PDB file of C-alpha atoms and ligand atoms in Angstrom:
ATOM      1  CA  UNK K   1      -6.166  33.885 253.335  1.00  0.00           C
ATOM      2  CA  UNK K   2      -2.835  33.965 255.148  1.00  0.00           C
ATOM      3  CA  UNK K   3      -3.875  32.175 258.180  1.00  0.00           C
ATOM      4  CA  UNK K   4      -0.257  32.537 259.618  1.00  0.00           C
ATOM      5  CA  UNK K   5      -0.498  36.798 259.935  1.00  0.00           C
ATOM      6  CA  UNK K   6      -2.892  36.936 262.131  1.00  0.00           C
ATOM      7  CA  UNK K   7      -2.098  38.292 265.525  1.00  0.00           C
ATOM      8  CA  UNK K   8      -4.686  36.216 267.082  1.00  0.00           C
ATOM      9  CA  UNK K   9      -6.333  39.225 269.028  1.00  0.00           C
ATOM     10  CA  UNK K  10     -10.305  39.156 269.793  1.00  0.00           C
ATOM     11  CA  UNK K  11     -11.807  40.458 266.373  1.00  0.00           C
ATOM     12  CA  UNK K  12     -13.520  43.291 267.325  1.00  0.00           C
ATOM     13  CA  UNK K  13     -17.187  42.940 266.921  1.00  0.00           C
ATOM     14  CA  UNK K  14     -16.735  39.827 269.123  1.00  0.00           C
ATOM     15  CA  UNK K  15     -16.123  42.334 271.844  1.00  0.00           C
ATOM     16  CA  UNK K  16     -19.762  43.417 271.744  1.00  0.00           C
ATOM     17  CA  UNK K  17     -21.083  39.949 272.015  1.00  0.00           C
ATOM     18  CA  UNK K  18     -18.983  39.709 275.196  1.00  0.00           C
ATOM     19  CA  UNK K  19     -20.025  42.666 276.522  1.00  0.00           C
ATOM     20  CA  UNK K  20     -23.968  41.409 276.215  1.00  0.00           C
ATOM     21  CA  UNK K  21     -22.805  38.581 278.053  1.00  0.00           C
ATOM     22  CA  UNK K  22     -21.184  39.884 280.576  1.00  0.00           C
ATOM     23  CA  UNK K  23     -24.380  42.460 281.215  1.00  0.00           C
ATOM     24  CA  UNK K  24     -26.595  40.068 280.925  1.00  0.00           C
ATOM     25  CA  UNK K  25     -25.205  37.793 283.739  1.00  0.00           C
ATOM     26  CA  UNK K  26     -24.327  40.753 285.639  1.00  0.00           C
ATOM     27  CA  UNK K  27     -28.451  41.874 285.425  1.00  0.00           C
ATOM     28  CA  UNK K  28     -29.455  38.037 286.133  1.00  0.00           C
ATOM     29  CA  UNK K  29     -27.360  37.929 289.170  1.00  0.00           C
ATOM     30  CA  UNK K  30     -25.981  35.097 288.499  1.00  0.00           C
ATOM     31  CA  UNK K  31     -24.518  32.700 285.867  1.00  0.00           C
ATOM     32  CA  UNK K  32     -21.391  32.019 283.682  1.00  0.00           C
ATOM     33  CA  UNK K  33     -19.940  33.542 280.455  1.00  0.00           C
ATOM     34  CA  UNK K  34     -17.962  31.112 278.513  1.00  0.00           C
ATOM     35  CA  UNK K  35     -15.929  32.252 275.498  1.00  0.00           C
ATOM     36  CA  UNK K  36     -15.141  29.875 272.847  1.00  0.00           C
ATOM     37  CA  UNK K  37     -12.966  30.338 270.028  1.00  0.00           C
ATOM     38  CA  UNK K  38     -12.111  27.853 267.090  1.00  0.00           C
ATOM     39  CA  UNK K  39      -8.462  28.190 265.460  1.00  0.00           C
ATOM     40  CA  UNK K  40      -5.136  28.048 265.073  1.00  0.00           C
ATOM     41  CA  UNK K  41      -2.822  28.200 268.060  1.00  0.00           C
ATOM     42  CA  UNK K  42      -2.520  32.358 268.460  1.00  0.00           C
ATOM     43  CA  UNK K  43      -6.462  32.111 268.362  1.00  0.00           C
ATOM     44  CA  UNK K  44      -5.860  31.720 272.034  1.00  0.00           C
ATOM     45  CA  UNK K  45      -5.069  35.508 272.555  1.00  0.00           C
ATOM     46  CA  UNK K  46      -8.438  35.613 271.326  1.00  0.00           C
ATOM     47  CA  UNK K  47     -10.330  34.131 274.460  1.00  0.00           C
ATOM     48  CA  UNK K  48      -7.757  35.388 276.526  1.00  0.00           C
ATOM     49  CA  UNK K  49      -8.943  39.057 275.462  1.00  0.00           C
ATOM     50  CA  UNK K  50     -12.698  37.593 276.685  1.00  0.00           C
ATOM     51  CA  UNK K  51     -11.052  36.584 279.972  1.00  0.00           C
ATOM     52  CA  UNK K  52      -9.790  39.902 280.648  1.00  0.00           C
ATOM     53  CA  UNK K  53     -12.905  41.600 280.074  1.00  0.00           C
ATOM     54  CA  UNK K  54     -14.386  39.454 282.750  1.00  0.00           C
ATOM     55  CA  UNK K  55     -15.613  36.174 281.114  1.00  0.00           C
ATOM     56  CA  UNK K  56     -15.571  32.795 283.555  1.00  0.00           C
ATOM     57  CA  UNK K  57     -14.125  30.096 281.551  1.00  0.00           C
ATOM     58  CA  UNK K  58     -12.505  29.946 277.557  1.00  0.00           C
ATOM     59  CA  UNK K  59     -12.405  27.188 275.764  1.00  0.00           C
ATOM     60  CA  UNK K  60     -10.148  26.852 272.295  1.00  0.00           C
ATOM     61  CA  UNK K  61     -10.699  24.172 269.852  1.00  0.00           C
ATOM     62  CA  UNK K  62      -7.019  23.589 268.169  1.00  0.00           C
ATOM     63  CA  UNK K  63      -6.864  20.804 266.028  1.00  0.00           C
ATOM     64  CA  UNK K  64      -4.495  21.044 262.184  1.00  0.00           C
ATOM     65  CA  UNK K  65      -7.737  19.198 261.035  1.00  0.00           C
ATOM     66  CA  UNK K  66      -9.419  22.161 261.252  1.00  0.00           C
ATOM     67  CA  UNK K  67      -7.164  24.497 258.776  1.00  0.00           C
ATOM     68  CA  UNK K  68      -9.062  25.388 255.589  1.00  0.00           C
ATOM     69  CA  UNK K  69     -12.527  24.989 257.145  1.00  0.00           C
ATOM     70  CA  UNK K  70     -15.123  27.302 255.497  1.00  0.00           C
ATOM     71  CA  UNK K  71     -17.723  28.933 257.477  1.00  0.00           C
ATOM     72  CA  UNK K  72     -20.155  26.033 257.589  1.00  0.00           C
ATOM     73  CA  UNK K  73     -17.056  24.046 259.004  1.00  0.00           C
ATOM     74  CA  UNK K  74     -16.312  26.424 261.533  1.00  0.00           C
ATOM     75  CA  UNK K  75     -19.778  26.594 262.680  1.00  0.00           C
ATOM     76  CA  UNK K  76     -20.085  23.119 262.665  1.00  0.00           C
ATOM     77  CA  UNK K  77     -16.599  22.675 265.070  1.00  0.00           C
ATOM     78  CA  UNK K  78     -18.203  25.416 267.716  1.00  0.00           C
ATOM     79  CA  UNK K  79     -21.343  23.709 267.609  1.00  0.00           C
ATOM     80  CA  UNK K  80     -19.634  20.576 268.719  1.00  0.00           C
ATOM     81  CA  UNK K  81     -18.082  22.840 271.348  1.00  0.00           C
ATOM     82  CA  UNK K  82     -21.439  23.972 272.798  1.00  0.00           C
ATOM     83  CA  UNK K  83     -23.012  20.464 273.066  1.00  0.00           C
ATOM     84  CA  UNK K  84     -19.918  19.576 274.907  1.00  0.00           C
ATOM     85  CA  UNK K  85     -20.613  22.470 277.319  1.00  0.00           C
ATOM     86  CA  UNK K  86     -23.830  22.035 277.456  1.00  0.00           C
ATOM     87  CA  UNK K  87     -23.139  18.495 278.953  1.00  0.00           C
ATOM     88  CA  UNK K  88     -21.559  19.675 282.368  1.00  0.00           C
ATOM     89  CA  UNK K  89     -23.954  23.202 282.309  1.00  0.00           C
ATOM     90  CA  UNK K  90     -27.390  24.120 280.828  1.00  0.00           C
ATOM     91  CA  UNK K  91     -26.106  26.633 277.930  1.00  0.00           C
ATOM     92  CA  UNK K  92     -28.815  29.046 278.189  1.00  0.00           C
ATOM     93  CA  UNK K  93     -27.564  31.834 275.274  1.00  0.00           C
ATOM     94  CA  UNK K  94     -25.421  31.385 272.771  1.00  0.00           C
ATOM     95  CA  UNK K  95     -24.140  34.884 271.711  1.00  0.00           C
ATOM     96  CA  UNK K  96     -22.060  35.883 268.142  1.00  0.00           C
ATOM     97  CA  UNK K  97     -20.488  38.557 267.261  1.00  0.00           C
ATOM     98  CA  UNK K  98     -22.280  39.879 263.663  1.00  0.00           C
ATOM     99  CA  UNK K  99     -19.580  39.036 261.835  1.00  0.00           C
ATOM    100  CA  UNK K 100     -15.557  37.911 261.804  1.00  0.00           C
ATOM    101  CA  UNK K 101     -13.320  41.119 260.111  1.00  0.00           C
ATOM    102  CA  UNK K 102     -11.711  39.007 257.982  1.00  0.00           C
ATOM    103  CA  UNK K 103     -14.334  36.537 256.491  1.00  0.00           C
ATOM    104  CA  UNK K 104     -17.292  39.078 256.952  1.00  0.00           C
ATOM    105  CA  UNK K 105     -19.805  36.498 255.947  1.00  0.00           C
ATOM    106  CA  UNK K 106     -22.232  36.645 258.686  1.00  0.00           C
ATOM    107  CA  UNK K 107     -22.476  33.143 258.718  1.00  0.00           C
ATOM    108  CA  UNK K 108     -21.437  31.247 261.220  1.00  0.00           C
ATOM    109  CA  UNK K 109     -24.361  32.372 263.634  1.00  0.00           C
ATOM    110  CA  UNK K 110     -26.594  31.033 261.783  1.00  0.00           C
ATOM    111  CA  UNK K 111     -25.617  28.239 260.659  1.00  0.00           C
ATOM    112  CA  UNK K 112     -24.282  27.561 264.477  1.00  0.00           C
ATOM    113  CA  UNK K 113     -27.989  28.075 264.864  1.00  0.00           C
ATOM    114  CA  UNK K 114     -29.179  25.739 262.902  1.00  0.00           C
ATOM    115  CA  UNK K 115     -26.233  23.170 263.923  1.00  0.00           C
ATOM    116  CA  UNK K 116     -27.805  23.647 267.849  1.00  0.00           C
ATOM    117  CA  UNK K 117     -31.330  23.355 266.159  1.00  0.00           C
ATOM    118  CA  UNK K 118     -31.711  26.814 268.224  1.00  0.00           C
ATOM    119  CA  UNK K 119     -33.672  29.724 267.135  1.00  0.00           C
ATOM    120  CA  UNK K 120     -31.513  32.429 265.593  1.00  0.00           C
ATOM    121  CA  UNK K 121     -32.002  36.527 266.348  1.00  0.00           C
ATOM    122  CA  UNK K 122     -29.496  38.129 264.743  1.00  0.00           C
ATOM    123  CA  UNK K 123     -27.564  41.257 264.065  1.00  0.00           C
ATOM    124  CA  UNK K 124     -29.122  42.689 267.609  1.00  0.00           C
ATOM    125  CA  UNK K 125     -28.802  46.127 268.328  1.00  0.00           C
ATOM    126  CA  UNK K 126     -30.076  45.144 271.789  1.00  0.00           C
ATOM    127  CA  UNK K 127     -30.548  41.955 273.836  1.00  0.00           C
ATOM    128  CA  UNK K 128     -32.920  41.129 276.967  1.00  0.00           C
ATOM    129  CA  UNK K 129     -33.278  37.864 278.542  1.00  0.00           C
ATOM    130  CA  UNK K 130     -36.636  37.508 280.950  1.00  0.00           C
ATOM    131  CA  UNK K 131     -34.920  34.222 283.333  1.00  0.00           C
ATOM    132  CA  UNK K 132     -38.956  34.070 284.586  1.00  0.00           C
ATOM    133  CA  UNK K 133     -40.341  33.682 281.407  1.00  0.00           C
ATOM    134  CA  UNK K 134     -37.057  31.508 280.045  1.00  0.00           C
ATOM    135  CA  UNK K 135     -37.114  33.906 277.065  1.00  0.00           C
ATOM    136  CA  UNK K 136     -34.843  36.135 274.714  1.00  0.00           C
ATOM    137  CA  UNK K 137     -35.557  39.341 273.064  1.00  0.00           C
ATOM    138  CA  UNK K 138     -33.789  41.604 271.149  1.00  0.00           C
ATOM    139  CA  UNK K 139     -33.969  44.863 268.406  1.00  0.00           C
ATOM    140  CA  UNK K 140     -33.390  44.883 265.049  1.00  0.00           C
ATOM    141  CA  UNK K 141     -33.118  48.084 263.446  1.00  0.00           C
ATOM    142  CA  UNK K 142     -33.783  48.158 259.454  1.00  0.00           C
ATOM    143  CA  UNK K 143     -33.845  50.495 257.030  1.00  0.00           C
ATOM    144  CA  UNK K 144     -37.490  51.457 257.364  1.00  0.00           C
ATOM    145  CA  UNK K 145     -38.440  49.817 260.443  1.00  0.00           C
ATOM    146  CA  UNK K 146     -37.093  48.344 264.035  1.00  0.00           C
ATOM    147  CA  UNK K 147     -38.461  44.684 264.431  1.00  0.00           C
ATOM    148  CA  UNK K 148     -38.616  43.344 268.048  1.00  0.00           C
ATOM    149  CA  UNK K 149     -38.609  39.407 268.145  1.00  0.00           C
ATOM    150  CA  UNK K 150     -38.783  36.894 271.122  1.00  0.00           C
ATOM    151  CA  UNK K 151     -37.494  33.542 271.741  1.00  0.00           C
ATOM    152  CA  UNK K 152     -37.544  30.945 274.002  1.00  0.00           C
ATOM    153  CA  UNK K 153     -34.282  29.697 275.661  1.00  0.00           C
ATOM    154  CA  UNK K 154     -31.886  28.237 274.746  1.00  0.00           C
ATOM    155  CA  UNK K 155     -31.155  30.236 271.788  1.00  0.00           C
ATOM    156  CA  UNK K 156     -28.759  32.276 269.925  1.00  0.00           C
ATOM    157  CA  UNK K 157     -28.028  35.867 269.230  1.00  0.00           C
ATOM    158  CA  UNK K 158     -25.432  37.634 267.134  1.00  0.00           C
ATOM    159  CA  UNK K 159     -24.979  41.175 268.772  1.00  0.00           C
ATOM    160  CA  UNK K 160     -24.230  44.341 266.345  1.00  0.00           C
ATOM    161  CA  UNK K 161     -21.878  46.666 267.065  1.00  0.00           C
ATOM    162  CA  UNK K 162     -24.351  49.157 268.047  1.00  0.00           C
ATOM    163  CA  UNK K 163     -25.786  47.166 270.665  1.00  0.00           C
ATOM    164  CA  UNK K 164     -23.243  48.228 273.107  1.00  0.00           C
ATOM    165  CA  UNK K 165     -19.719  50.073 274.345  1.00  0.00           C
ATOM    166  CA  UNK K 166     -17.608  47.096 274.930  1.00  0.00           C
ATOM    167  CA  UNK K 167     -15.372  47.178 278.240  1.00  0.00           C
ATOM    168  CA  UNK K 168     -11.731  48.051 278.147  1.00  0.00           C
ATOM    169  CA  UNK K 169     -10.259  44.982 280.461  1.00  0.00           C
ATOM    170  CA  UNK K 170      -8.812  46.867 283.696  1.00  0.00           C
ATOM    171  CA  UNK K 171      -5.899  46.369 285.518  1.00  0.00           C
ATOM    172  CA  UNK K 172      -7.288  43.801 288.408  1.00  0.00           C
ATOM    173  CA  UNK K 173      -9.291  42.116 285.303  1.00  0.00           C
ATOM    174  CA  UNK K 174      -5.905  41.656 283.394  1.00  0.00           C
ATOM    175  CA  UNK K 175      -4.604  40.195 286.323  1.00  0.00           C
ATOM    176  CA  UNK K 176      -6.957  37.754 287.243  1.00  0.00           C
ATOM    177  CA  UNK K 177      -7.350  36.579 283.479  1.00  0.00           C
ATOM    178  CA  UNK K 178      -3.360  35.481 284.133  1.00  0.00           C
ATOM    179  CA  UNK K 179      -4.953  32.687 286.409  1.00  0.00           C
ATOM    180  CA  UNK K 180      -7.890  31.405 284.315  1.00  0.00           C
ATOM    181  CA  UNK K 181      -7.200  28.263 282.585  1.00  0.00           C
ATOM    182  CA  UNK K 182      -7.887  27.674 279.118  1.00  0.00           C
ATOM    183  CA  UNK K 183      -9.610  24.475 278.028  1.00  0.00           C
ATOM    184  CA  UNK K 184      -7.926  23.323 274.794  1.00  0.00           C
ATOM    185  CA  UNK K 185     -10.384  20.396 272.928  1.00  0.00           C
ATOM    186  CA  UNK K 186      -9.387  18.398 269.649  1.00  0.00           C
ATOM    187  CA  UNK K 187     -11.871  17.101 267.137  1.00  0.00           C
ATOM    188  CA  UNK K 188     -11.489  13.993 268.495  1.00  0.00           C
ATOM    189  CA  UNK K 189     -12.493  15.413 272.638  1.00  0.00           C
ATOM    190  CA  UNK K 190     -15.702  16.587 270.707  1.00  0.00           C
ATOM    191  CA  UNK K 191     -16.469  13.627 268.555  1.00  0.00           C
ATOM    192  CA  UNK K 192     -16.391  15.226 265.587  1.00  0.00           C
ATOM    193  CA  UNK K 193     -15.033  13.219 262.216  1.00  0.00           C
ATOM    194  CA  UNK K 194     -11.728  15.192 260.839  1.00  0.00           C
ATOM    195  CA  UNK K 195     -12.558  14.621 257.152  1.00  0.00           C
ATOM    196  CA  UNK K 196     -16.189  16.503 257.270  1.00  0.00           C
ATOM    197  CA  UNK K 197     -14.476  19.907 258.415  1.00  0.00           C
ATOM    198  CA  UNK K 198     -11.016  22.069 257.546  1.00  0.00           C
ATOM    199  CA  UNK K 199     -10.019  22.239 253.877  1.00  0.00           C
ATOM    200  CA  UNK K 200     -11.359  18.546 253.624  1.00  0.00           C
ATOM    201  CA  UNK K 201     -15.125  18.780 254.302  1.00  0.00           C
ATOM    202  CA  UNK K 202     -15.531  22.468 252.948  1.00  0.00           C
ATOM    203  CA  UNK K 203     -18.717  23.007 250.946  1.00  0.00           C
ATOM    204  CA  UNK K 204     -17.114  26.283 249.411  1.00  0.00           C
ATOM    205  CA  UNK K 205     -14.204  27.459 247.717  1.00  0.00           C
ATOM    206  CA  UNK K 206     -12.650  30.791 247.456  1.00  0.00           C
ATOM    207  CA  UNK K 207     -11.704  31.322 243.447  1.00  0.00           C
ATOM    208  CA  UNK K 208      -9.609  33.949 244.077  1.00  0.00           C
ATOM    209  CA  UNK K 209      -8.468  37.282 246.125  1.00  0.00           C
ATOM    210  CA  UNK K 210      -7.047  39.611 245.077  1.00  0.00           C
ATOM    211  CA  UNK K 211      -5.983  43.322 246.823  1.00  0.00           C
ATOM    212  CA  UNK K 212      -8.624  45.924 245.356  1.00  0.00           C
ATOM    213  CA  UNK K 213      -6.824  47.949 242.824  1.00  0.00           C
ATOM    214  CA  UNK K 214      -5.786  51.430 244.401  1.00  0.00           C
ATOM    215  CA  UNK K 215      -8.093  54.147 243.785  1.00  0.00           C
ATOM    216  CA  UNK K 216      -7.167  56.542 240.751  1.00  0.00           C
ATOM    217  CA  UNK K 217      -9.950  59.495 241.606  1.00  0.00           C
ATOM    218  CA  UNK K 218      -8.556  60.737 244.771  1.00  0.00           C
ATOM    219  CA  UNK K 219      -7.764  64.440 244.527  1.00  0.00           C
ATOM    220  CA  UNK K 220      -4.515  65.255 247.110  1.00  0.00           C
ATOM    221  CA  UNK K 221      -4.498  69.005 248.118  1.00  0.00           C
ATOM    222  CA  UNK K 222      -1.255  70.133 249.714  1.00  0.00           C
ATOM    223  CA  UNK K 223      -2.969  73.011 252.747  1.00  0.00           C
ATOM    224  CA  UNK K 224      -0.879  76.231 252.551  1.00  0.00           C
ATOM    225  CA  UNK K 225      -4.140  77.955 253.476  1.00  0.00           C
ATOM    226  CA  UNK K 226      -6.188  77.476 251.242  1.00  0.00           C
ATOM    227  CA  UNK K 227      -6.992  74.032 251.047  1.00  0.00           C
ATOM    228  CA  UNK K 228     -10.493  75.352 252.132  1.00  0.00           C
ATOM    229  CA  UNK K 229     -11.113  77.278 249.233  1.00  0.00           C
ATOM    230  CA  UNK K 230      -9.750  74.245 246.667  1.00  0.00           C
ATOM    231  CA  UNK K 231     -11.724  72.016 248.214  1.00  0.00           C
ATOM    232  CA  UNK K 232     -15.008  74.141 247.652  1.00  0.00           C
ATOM    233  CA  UNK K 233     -13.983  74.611 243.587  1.00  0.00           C
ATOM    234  CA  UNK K 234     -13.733  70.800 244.051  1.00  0.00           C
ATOM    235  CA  UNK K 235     -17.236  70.679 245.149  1.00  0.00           C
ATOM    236  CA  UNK K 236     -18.909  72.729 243.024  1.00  0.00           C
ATOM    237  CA  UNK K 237     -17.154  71.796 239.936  1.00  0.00           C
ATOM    238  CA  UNK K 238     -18.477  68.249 240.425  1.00  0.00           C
ATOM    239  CA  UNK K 239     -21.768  69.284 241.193  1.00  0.00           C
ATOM    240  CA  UNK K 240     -21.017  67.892 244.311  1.00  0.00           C
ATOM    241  CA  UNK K 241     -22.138  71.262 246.575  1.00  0.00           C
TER     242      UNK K 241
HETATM  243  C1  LIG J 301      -8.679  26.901 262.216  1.00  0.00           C
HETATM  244  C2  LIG J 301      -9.272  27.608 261.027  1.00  0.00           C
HETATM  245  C3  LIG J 301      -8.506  27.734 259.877  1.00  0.00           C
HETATM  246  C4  LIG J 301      -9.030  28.379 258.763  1.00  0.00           C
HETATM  247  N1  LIG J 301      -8.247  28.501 257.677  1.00  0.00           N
HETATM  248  C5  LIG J 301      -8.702  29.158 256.594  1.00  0.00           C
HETATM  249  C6  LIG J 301      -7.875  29.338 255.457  1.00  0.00           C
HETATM  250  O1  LIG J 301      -6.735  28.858 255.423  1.00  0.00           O
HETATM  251  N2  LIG J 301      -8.369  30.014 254.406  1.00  0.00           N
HETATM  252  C7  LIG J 301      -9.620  30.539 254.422  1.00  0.00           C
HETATM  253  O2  LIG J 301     -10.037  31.171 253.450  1.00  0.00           O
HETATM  254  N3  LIG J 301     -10.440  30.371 255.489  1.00  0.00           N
HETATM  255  C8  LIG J 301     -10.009  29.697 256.574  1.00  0.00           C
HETATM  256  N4  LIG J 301     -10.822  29.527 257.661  1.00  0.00           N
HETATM  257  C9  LIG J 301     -12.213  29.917 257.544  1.00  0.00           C
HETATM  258  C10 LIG J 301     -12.528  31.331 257.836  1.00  0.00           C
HETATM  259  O3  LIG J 301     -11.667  31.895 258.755  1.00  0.00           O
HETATM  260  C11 LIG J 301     -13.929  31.322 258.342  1.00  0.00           C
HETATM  261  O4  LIG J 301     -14.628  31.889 257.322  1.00  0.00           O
HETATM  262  C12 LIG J 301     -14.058  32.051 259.676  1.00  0.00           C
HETATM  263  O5  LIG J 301     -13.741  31.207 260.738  1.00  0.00           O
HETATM  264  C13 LIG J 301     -15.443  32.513 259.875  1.00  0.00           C
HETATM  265  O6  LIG J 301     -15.481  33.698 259.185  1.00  0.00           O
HETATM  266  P1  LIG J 301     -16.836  34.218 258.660  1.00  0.00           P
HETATM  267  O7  LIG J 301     -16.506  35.441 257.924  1.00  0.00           O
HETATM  268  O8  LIG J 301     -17.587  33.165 257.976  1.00  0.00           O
HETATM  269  O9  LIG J 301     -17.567  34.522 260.048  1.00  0.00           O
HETATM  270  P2  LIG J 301     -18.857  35.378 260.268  1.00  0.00           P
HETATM  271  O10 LIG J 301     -20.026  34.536 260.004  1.00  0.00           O
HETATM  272  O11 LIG J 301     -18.737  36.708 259.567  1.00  0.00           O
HETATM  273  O12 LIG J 301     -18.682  35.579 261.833  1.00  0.00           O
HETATM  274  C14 LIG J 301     -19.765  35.934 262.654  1.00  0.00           C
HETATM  275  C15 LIG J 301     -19.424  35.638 264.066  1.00  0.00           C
HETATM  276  O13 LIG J 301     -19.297  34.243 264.221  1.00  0.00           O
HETATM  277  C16 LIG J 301     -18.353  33.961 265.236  1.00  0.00           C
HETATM  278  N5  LIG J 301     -17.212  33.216 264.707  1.00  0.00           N
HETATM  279  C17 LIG J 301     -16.790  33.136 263.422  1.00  0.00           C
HETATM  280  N6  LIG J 301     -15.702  32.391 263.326  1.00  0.00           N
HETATM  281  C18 LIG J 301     -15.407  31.968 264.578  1.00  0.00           C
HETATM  282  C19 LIG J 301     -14.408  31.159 265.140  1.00  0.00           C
HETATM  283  N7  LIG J 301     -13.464  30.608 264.379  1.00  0.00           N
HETATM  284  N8  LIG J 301     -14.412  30.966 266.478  1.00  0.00           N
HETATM  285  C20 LIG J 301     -15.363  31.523 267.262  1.00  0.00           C
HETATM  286  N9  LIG J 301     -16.361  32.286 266.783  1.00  0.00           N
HETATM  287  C21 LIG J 301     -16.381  32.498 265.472  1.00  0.00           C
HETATM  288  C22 LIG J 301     -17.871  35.284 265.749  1.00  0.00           C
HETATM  289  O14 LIG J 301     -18.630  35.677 266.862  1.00  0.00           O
HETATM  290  C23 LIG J 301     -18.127  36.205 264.579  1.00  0.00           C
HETATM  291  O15 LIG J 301     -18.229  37.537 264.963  1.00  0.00           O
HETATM  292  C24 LIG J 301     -10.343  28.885 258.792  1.00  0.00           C
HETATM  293  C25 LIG J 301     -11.124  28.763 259.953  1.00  0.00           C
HETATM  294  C26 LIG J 301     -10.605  28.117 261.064  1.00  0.00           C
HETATM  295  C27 LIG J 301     -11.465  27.995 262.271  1.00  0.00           C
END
């Protein structure tokens, strides 16, 4: 992948992970969203995107180090990047989006999880914490069958995009993101050894990519009225209606 065309912006299923953060602190009454990113410098507009839609604090791990690093890598960077949080501030949730646009492994949540030893509920469709009872729980919906599971904090969830409608950032939230800092760490603020992540420590390898050939089956009408009636003789003669 062409790391370098990126335009750095939040990928978009993050924004539903920061939206169940946001809620969720907004129902407790009380706490801190922090949004962490890990990579290359434009990954900043990233957490500044989380900033605007109302999150505390960012933090972006930058560190050439890092280029190359395969999903365990990744995880294993922002895993660093939680215990280091976790060292000032009890990090009660750790919240994923279900997966990055570009990679589209699913990953990196759980194997974050299992970094942070921390149970992992995944692919969420909705997420309640009980502060009382110091536990999690969230819906999964299947194919055949919705499965409800509890944890106990501290734990992780990666939210789907049907758990929520993220926010659009408004104007005073745009503003007051302009003020928020942005903590920038290196491998080396987080203690973590260069050579067992980026293109160095990577367990994988991608073979190849290549664009997906275009498709030859498409059918173009041209509408000068009656694209209606093509498009039923389409139908029909493909058994298709
Ligand atoms: C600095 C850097 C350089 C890289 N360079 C290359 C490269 O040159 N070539 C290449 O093929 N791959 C590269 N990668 C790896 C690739 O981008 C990873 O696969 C990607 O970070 C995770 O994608 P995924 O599909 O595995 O994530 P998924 O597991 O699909 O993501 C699930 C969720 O995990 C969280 N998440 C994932 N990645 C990050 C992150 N970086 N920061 C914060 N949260 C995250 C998000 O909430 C996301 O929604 C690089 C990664 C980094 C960090």
């Amino acid at each position: 992948m062409d790391r370098e065309q990126g335009d750095g912006t939040l990928n978009e299923l993050d924004e539903n992970a920061v939206e169940a953060a946001l809620t969720l602190v907004q129902e407790a009454g009380g706490g801190e969203v922090v949004a962490v990113t890990v990579g290359p410098p434009d990954a900043v507009d990233a957490v500044r995107r989380a900033l605007q839609m109302g999150a505390d604090d960012a933090v972006h791990v930058l560190d050439d180090a890092i280029a190359g690093s395969d999903a365990l890598g990744t995880a294993a960077v922002l895993a660093a990047a939680v215990r280091r949080l976790g060292a000032d501030a009890p990090v009660d949730l750790v919240l994923a989006g279900m997966a990055a646009l570009d990679g589209l492994t699913s990953l990196v949540p759980a194997a974050l999880a299992a970094e942070l030893d921390l149970p992992a509920l995944t692919l969420a469709t909705s997420v309640e914490v009980d502060a009382a009872a110091g536990t999690v729980s969230v819906r999964r919906e299947l194919d055949h069958a919705d499965e409800m599971l509890r944890a106990a904090l501290p734990a992780l969830v990666s939210v789907s995009d049907r758990a929520n409608e993220p926010r659009y950032p408004n104007f005073a939230g745009i503003m007051a993101a302009r003020k928020k800092p942005v903590t920038v760490w290196t491998l080396a603020d987080l203690g973590v050894d260069a050579a067992t992540v980026g293109a160095a420590g990577a367990r994988t390898r991608v073979l190849a990519a290549a664009p997906r050939p275009p498709r030859t089956d498409r059918v173009l009408v041209q509408d000068s009225g009656d694209a209606g009636v093509a498009l039923a003789a389409w139908l029909v003669e493909n058994k298709l209606a």
